[in-house]
XYZ file of C-alpha atoms in Angstrom:
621
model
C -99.624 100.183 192.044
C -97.882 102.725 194.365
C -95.992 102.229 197.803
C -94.735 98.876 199.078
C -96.592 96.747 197.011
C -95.109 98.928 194.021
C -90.994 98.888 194.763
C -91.945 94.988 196.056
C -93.048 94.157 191.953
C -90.760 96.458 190.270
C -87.765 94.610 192.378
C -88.537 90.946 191.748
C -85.903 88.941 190.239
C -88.157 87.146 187.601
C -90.213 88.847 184.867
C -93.681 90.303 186.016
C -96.272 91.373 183.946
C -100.145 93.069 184.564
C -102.053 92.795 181.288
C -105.858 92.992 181.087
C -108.461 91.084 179.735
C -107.338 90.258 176.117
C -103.479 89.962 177.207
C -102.670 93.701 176.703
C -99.512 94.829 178.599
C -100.543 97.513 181.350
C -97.562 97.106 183.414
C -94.242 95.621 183.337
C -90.883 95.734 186.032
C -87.459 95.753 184.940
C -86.945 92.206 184.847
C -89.866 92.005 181.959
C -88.420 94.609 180.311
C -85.137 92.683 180.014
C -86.606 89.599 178.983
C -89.092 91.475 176.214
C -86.569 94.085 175.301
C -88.672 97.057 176.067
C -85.200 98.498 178.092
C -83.679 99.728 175.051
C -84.409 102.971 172.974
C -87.321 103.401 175.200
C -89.563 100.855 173.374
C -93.184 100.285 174.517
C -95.258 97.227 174.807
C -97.155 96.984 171.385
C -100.477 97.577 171.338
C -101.604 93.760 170.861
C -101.969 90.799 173.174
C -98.428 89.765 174.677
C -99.313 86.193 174.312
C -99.677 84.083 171.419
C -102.815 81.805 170.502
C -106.293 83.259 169.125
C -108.622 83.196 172.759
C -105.620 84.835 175.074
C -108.025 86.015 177.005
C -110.442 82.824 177.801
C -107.017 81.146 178.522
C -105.514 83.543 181.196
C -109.081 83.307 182.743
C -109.358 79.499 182.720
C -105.604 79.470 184.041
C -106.685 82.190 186.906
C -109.675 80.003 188.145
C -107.158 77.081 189.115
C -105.268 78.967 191.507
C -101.961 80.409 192.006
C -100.447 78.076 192.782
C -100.074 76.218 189.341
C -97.326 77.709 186.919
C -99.093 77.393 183.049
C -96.912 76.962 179.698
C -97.729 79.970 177.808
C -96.054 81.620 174.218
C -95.007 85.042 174.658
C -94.418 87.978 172.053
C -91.032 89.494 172.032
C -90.495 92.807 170.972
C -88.939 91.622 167.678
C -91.807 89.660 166.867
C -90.104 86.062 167.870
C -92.072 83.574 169.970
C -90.795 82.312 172.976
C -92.059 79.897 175.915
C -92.191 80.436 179.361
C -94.083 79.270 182.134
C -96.101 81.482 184.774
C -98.934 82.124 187.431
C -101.158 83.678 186.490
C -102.957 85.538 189.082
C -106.586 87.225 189.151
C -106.039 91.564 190.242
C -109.184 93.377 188.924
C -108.159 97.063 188.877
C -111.531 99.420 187.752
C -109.057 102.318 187.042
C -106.239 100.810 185.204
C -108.570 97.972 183.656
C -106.249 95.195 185.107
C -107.158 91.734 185.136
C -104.057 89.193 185.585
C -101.036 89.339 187.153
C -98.281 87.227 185.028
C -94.992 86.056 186.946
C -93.033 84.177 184.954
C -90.889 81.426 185.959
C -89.358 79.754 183.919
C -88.700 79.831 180.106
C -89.083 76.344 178.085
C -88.302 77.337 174.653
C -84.275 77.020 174.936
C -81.476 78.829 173.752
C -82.960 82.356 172.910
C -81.960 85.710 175.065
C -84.899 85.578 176.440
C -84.313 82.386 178.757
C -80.642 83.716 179.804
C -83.276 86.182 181.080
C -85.651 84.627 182.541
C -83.298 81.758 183.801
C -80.022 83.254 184.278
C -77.279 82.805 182.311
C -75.449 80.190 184.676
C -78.744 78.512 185.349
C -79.161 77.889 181.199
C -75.578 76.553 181.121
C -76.001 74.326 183.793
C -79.120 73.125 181.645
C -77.918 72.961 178.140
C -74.515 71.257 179.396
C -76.138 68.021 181.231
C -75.891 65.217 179.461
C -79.021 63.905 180.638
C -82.177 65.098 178.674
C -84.350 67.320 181.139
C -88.138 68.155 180.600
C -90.985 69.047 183.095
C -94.404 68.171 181.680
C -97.272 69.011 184.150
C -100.437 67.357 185.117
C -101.974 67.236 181.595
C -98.858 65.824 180.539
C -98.188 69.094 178.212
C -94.740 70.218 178.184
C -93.226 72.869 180.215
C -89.857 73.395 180.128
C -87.085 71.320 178.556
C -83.071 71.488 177.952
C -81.206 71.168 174.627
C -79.999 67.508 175.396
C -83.762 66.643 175.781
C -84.785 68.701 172.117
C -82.070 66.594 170.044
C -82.514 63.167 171.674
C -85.006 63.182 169.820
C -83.653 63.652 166.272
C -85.283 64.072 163.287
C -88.359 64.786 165.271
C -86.937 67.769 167.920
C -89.051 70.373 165.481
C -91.847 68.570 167.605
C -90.420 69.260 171.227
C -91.786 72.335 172.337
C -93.628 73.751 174.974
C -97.352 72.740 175.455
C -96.660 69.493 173.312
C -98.208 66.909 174.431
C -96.183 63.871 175.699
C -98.179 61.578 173.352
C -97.783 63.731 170.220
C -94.267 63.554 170.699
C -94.088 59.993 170.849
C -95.874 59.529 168.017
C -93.404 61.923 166.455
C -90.576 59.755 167.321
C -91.873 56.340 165.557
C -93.279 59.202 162.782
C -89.441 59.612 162.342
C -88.261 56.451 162.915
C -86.175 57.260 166.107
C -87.363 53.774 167.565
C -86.020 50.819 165.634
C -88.529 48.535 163.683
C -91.246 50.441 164.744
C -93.509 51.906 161.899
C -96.192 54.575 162.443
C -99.519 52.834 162.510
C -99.117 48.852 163.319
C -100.141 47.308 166.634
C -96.309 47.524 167.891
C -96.260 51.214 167.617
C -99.632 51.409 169.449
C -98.066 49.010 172.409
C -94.876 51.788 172.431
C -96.857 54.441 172.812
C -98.854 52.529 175.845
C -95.901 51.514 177.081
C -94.279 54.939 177.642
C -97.213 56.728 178.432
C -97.532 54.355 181.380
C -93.662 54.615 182.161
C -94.095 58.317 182.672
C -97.421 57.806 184.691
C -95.612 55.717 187.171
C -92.711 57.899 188.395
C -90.340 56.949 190.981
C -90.837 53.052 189.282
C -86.996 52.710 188.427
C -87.718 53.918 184.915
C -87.345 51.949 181.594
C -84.950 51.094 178.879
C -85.863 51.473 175.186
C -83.654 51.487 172.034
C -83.763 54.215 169.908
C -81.915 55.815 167.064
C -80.757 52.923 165.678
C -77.409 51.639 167.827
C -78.246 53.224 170.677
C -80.497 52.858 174.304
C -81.819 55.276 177.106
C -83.186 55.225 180.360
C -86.306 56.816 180.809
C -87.197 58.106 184.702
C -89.962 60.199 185.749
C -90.428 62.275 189.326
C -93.191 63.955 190.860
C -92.749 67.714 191.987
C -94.170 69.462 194.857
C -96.990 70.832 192.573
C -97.913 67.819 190.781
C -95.399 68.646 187.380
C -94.224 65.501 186.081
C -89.899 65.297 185.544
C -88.636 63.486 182.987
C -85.051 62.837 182.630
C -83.456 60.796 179.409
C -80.399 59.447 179.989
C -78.407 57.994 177.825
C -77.336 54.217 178.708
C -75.645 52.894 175.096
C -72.035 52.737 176.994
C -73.702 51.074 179.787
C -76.035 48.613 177.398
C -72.893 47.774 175.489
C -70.783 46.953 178.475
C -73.666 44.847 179.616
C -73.521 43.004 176.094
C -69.736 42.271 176.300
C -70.644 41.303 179.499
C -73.053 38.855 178.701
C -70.893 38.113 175.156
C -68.488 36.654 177.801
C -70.648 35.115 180.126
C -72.130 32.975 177.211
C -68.866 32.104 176.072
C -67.515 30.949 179.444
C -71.029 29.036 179.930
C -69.959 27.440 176.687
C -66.615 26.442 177.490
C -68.129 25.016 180.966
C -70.651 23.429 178.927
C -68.392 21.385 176.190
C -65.586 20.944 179.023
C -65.691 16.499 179.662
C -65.595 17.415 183.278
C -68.857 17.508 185.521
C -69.020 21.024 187.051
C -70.835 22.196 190.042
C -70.928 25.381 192.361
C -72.596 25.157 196.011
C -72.540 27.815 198.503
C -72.072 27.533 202.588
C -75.746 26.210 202.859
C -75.153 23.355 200.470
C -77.830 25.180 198.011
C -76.620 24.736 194.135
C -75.832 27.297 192.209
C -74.364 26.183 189.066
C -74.472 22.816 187.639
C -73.360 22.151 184.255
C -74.901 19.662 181.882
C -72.532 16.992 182.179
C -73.581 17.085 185.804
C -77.256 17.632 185.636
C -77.102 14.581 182.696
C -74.903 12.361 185.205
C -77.364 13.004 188.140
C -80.808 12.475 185.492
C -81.613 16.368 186.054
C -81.315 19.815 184.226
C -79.153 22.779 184.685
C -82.043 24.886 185.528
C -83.927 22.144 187.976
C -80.607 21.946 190.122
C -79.907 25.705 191.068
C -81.064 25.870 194.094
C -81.589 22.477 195.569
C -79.918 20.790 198.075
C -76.847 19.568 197.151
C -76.874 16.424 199.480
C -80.365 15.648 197.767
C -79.226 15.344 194.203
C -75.208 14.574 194.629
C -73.757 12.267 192.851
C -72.792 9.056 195.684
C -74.085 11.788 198.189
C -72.416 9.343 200.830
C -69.154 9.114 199.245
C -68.770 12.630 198.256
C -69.967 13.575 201.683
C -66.650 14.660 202.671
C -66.192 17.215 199.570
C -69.760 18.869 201.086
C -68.894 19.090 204.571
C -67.887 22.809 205.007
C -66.059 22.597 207.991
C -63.625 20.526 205.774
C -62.398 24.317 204.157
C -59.626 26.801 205.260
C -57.909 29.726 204.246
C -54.829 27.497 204.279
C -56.315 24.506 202.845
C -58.919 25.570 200.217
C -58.590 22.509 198.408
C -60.048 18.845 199.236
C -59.588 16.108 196.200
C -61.517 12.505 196.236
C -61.493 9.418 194.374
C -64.890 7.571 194.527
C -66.152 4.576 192.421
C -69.651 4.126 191.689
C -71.980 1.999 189.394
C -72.660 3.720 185.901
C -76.646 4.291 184.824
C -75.741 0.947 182.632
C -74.084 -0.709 185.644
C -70.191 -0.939 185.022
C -67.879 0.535 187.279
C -66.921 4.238 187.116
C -64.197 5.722 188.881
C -64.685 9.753 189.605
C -61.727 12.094 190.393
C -63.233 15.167 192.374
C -61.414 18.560 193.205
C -63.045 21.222 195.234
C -61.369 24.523 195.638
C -63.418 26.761 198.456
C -63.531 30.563 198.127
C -63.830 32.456 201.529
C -65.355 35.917 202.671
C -63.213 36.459 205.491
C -62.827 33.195 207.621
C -65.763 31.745 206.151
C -66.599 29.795 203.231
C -68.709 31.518 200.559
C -69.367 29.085 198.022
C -67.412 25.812 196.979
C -66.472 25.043 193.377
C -66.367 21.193 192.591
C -64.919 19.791 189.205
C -64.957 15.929 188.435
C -63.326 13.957 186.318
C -64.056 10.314 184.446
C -60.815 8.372 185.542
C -62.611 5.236 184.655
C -60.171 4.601 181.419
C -56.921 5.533 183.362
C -57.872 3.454 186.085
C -58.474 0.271 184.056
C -55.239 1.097 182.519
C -53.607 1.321 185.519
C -55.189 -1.838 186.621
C -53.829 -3.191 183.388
C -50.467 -2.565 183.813
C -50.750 -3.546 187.713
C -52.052 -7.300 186.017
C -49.391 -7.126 183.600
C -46.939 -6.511 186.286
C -48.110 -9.105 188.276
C -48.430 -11.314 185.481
C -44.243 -10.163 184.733
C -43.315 -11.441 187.956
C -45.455 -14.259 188.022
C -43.921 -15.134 185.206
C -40.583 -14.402 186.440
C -41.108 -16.391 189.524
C -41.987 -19.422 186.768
C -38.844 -18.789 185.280
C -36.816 -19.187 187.892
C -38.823 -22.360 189.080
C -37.664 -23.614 185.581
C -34.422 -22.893 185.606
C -34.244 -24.340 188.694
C -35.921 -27.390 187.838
C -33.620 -27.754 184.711
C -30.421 -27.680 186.698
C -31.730 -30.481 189.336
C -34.431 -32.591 187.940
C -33.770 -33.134 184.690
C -30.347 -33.750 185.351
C -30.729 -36.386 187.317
C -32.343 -38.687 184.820
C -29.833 -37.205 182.588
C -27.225 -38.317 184.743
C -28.641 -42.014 185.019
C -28.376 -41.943 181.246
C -24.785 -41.174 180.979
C -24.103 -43.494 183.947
C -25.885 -46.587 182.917
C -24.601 -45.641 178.954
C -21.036 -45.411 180.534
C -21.498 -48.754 182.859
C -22.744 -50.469 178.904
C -19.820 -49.028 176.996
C -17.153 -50.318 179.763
C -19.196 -54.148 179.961
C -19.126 -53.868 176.330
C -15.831 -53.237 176.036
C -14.669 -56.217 178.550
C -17.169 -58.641 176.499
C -19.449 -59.002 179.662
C -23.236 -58.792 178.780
C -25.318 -60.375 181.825
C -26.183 -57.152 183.229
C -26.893 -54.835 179.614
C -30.364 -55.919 179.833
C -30.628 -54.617 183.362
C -28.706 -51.427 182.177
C -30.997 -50.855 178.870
C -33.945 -51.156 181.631
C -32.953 -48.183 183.788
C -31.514 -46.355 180.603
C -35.543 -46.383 178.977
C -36.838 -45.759 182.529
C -34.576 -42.702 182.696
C -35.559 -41.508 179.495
C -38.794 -41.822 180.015
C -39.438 -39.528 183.410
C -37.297 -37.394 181.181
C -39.958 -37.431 178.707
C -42.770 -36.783 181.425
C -40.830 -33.918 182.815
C -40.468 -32.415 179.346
C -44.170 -32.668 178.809
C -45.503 -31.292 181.996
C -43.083 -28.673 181.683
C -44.444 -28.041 178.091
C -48.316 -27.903 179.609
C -47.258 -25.449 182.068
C -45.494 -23.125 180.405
C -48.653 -23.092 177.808
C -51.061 -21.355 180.099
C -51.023 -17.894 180.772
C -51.750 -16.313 184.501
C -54.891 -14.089 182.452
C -57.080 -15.977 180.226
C -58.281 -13.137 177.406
C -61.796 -14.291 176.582
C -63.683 -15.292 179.742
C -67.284 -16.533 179.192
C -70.034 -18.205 181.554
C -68.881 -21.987 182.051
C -71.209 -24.598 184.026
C -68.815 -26.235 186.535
C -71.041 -29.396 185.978
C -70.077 -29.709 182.460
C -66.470 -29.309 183.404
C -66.264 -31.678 186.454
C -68.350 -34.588 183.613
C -65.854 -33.758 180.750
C -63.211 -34.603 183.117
C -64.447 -37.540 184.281
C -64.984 -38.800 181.040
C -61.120 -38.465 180.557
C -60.476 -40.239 183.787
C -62.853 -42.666 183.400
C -59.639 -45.868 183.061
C -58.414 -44.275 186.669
C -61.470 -44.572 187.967
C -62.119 -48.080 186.959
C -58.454 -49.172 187.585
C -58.994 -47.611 191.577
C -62.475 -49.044 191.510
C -63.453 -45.358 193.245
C -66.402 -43.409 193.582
C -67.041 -39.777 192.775
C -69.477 -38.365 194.307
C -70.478 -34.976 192.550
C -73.007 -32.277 194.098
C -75.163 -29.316 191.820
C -72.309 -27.080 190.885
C -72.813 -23.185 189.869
C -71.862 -21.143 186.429
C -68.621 -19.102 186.747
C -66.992 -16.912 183.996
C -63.896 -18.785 182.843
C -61.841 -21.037 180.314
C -64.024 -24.335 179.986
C -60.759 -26.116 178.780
C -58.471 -25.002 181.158
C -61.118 -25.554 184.213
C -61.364 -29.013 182.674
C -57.863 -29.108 183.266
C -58.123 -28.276 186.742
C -60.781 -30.757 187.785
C -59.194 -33.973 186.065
C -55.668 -32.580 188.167
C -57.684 -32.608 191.891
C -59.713 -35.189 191.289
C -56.881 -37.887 189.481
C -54.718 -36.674 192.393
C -57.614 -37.979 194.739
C -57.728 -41.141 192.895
C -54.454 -41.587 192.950
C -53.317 -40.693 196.737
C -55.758 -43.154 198.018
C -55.125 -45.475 200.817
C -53.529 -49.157 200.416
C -56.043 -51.401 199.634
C -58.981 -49.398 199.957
C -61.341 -48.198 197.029
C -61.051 -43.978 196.991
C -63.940 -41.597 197.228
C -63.833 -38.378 195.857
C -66.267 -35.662 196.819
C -66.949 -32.719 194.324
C -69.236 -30.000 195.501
C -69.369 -25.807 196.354
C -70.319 -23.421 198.961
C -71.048 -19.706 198.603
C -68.234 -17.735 200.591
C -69.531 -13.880 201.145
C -69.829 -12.968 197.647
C -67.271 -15.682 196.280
C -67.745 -19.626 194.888
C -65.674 -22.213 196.364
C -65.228 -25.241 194.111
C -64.065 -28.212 196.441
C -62.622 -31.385 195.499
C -61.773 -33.500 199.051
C -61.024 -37.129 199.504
C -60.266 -39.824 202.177
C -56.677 -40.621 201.071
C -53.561 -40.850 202.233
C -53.785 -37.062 203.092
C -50.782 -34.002 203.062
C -48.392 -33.408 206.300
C -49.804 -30.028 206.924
C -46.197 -28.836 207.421
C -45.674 -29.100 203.712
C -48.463 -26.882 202.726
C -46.098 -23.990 201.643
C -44.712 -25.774 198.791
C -47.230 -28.234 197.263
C -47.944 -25.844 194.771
C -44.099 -25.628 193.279
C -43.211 -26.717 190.303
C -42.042 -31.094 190.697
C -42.041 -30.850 194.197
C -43.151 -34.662 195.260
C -43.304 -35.801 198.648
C -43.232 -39.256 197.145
C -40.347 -40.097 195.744
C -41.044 -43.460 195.267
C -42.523 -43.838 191.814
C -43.642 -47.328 191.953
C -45.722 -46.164 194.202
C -47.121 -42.910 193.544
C -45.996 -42.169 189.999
C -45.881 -38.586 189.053
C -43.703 -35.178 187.823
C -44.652 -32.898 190.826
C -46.179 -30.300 188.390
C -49.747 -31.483 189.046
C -50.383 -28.948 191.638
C -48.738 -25.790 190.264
C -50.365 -26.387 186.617
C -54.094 -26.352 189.028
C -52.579 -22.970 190.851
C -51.515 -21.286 187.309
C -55.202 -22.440 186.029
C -56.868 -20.826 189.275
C -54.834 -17.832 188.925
C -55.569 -17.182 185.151
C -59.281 -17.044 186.619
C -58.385 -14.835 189.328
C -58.664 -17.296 191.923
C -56.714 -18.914 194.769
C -56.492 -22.676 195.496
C -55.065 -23.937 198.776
C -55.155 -26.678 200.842
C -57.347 -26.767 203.589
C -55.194 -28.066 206.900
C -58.019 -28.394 209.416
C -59.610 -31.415 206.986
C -58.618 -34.674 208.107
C -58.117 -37.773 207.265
C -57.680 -37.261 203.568
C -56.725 -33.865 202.088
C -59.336 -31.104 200.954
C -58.496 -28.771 198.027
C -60.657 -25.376 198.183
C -60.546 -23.349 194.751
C -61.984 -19.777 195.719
C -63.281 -18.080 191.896
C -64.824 -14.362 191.912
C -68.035 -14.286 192.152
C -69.702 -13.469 188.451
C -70.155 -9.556 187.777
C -73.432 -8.376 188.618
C -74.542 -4.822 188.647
C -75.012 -3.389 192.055
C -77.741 -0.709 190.860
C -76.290 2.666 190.974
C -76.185 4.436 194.168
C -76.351 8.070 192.588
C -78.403 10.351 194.423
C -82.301 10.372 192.654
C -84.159 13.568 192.377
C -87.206 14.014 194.738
């Protein structure tokens, strides 16, 4: 080889080699001589084939007939005897004179770590190898190994002895589970078979993302796989523990705040800008009949809980940077029909101006609000009460001092006649004394009834108002007979109530009927009801003597009369305001009805009974 073509191989960078047909050195440049050490003490080639294997020959012709082109893992002699692998072209150059055959340039050397690849790589080019992190190995189209860095040799552990060049990817798989570098895996059952699939096909797929396996025990890698130019396959291993670990402290955490969202009492619930549900917990999905999993991604406004009265929580608009947070109190119908009170807060986060998502958390108030209710009744109930007490102690300082006074008067007016030895008149005086005494007595006992019943009855129950209205007839049965009236009494309903103290209530309206009747004319007494929107009225009217609308505001008071004549209309004046406490203590309201005429008309309004208005939750399609 003389001239251009000469000085053009003797000054190439890389090893070049012309051997002849059974791999006998002919001809070598200075690069080759570096990398086989032939440049010291004037050493020659030996006289045998320069690459290992027992056919070198057949092989550096089968390699020739593929062209160029291709570089070929090949193991080399060196002049000490050692082994080393390198990849090359191998290129056909019959020669007649020299007895040429193949032209070797080598590229690259696989074996790692010996002189020879500082030579053939350069030693900056093996550093930069041997110090990445990342395992490095081109395999080419037969999937036999090429070329490979140190990281890639020990990732491999016990079974590195098995990484070298022209290995095939399978065998050193198989030498992996063989040394147990993938955890529970054993050589030989169907789940090392399905590993050795599985990353066959991983590195058969490059540019696919890669995949993670565990191996070694404790630890994971990333396995990625790129197609040269030429068709070489390469692999990189990269070690992902750090990154698996961080991913399980990750997750470690997400469970555990999924777990403290999950026993929290509060119903939980995420939504983004488009209303679409992205977290519900199961308090929530239980509350609305659902799952966790079948609500991300609905529409919220489909599933809500009292979509209607929640709607202001989902309207978005609602939101602001300076007023992320909206708070509701609704009241709905449980699945088993009693009320339920729901406090809701919704905090918005923003991306920029906008809303992003919407976090919702609600609360069962239902036990604070019945307390709250409780003490508002009890309050009520206080100054009710209050109210009662100072009607008594009003009542004590007038009305029962006046028959208190005619006492002492007419006992004063005996004592003096007494005294003076005149008796004519101490029958007339014992007469108003007993008369006296009595109202007193009367007073004392309505008194005694009123203050007995309470403004809340403790134990209501369903009562017929037909039963009540006949018990109290039976009781007033003499009046009736003594007025020679007539009650007429209509179909009554069932309310929840006290049946004694509603018996109470009747025989009051109805004796006062009988009893406020017109001079000389028979009374007749109507009992009958009416719906009124959602409500029962219980009415008792009659075609007495009538009430002077003007008095309206204080029939109900404790012994206020507007007859004070007692021969004529006997009577304490607590009739009235023992029927408001009872209609009260039911949660009702009596009052006279002004527009009725002639006779007077009492209206009792009571609650309609509790019935369960369904449940107006929203129902999943």
């Amino acid at each position: 080889m003389t001239g251009f073509a000469a000085a053009l191989y003797q000054n190439l960078p890389f090893p070049a080699l012309i051997v002849d047909a059974e791999a006998r050195v002919v001809s070598f440049n200075e690069a080759a001589a570096r990398a086989f050490g032939w440049n010291r003490d004037g050493r020659k080639p030996a006289d045998g084939a320069v690459i290992d294997g027992p056919t070198p020959g057949a092989i550096l012709a089968r390699y020739a007939s593929v062209g160029r082109e291709n570089a070929h893992a090949l193991s080399f002699r060196h002049e000490n005897g050692a082994l080393f692998d390198a990849t090359a072209h191998v290129i056909a150059v019959p020669d007649e004179a020299t007895g040429a055959c193949y032209a070797l340039l080598l590229r690259s050397l696989l074996s790692g770590g010996s002189h020879g690849e500082q030579i053939l790589l350069g030693q900056r080019f093996d550093a930069a190898l041997d110090t990445m992190p990342e395992g490095f190995a081109v395999f080419d189209r037969e999937e036999r190994l090429m070329m490979f860095n140190r990281t890639f040799k020990e990732r491999c552990g016990p079974a590195k002895e098995d990484v070298r060049v022209g290995a095939s990817l399978e065998s050193i798989i198989r030498a992996n589970i063989r040394a147990g570098v993938y955890t529970d895996i054993e050589e030989g059952t169907p789940e090392a078979e399905a590993l050795v699939e599985a990353r066959l096909r991983d590195h058969r797929t490059p540019d696919s993302g890669g995949a993670v396996f565990a191996y070694g025990g404790d630890r994971w890698m990333r396995s990625e796989s790129h197609v040269t130019e030429t068709g070489d396959i390469v692999a990189l291993r990269v070690d992902v523990t750090d990154l698996k670990r961080a991913e399980a402290a990750l997750e470690e955490k997400r469970r555990d705040y999924l777990s403290l969202l999950q026993i929290l009492p509060d119903m939980i619930l995420r939504f983004d800008k488009k209303l679409m549900v992205r977290f519900a917990n199961d308090k929530y999905a239980s509350h609305v009949g659902s799952t966790t999993d079948a609500l991300i991604g609905r529409y919220l406004p489909d599933v809500a809980c009292a979509p209607e009265q929640t709607a202001e929580l989902m309207n978005i608009a609602n939101y602001t940077p300076e007023q992320p947070i909206r708070m509701l109190e609704i009241c709905i119908d449980n699945h088993d029909g009693r009320e339920m009170w729901m406090h809701w807060t919704a905090v918005a986060s923003f991306d920029g101006e906008s809303v992003s998502e919407v976090v919702s958390v609600g609360r069962d108030i239902t036990e604070a609000k019945r307390q709250q209710q409780q003490v508002e009744a009890q309050t009520n109930e206080l100054r009710l009460k209050n109210e009662a007490l100072d009607q008594f102690t009003a009542t004590v300082s007038h009305d029962l001092k006046a028959p208190l006074r005619h006492l002492s008067m007419f006992a004063e007016m005996i004592s003096e006649d007494l005294h003076r030895g005149e008796v004519t008149e101490l029958v007339h005086y014992a007469d108003h004394v007993r008369k006296s005494a009595a109202r007193m007595r009367r007073i004392i006992d309505s008194l005694l009834e009123f203050s007995q019943i309470a403004y809340r009855i403790t134990a209501p129950k369903p009562v017929a108002l037909s039963d009540v209205v006949r018990d109290a007839l039976v009781l007033l049965e003499g009046h009736v007979q003594e007025s020679g009236g007539r009650i007429e009494v209509a179909a009554l309903p069932d309310i929840q109530g006290d049946p004694e103290l509603l018996k109470r209530l009747a025989q009051n309206l109805i004796g006062n009927a009988l009893k406020y009747c017109r001079p000389g004319e028979a009374p007749v007494v109507r009992v009958y009801s009416r719906d009124n929107d959602g409500a029962i009225d219980f009415i008792v009217e009659d075609d007495g003597i009538g009430i002077d609308p003007q008095h309206v505001g204080r029939i109900f008071d404790v012994f206020q009369r507007l007859h004070r004549d007692e021969t004529v209309y006997q009577g304490t004046g607590v009739g009235l305001a023992l029927a408001r406490r009872i209609v009260e203590s039911h949660n009702g309201v009596i009052a006279l009805d002004t527009s009725y005429g002639p006779g007077a008309r009492f209206i009792v309004t009571f609650p309609h009974p509790l019935k369960s208005r369904g449940n107006d939750r929203g129902k999943l399609a």
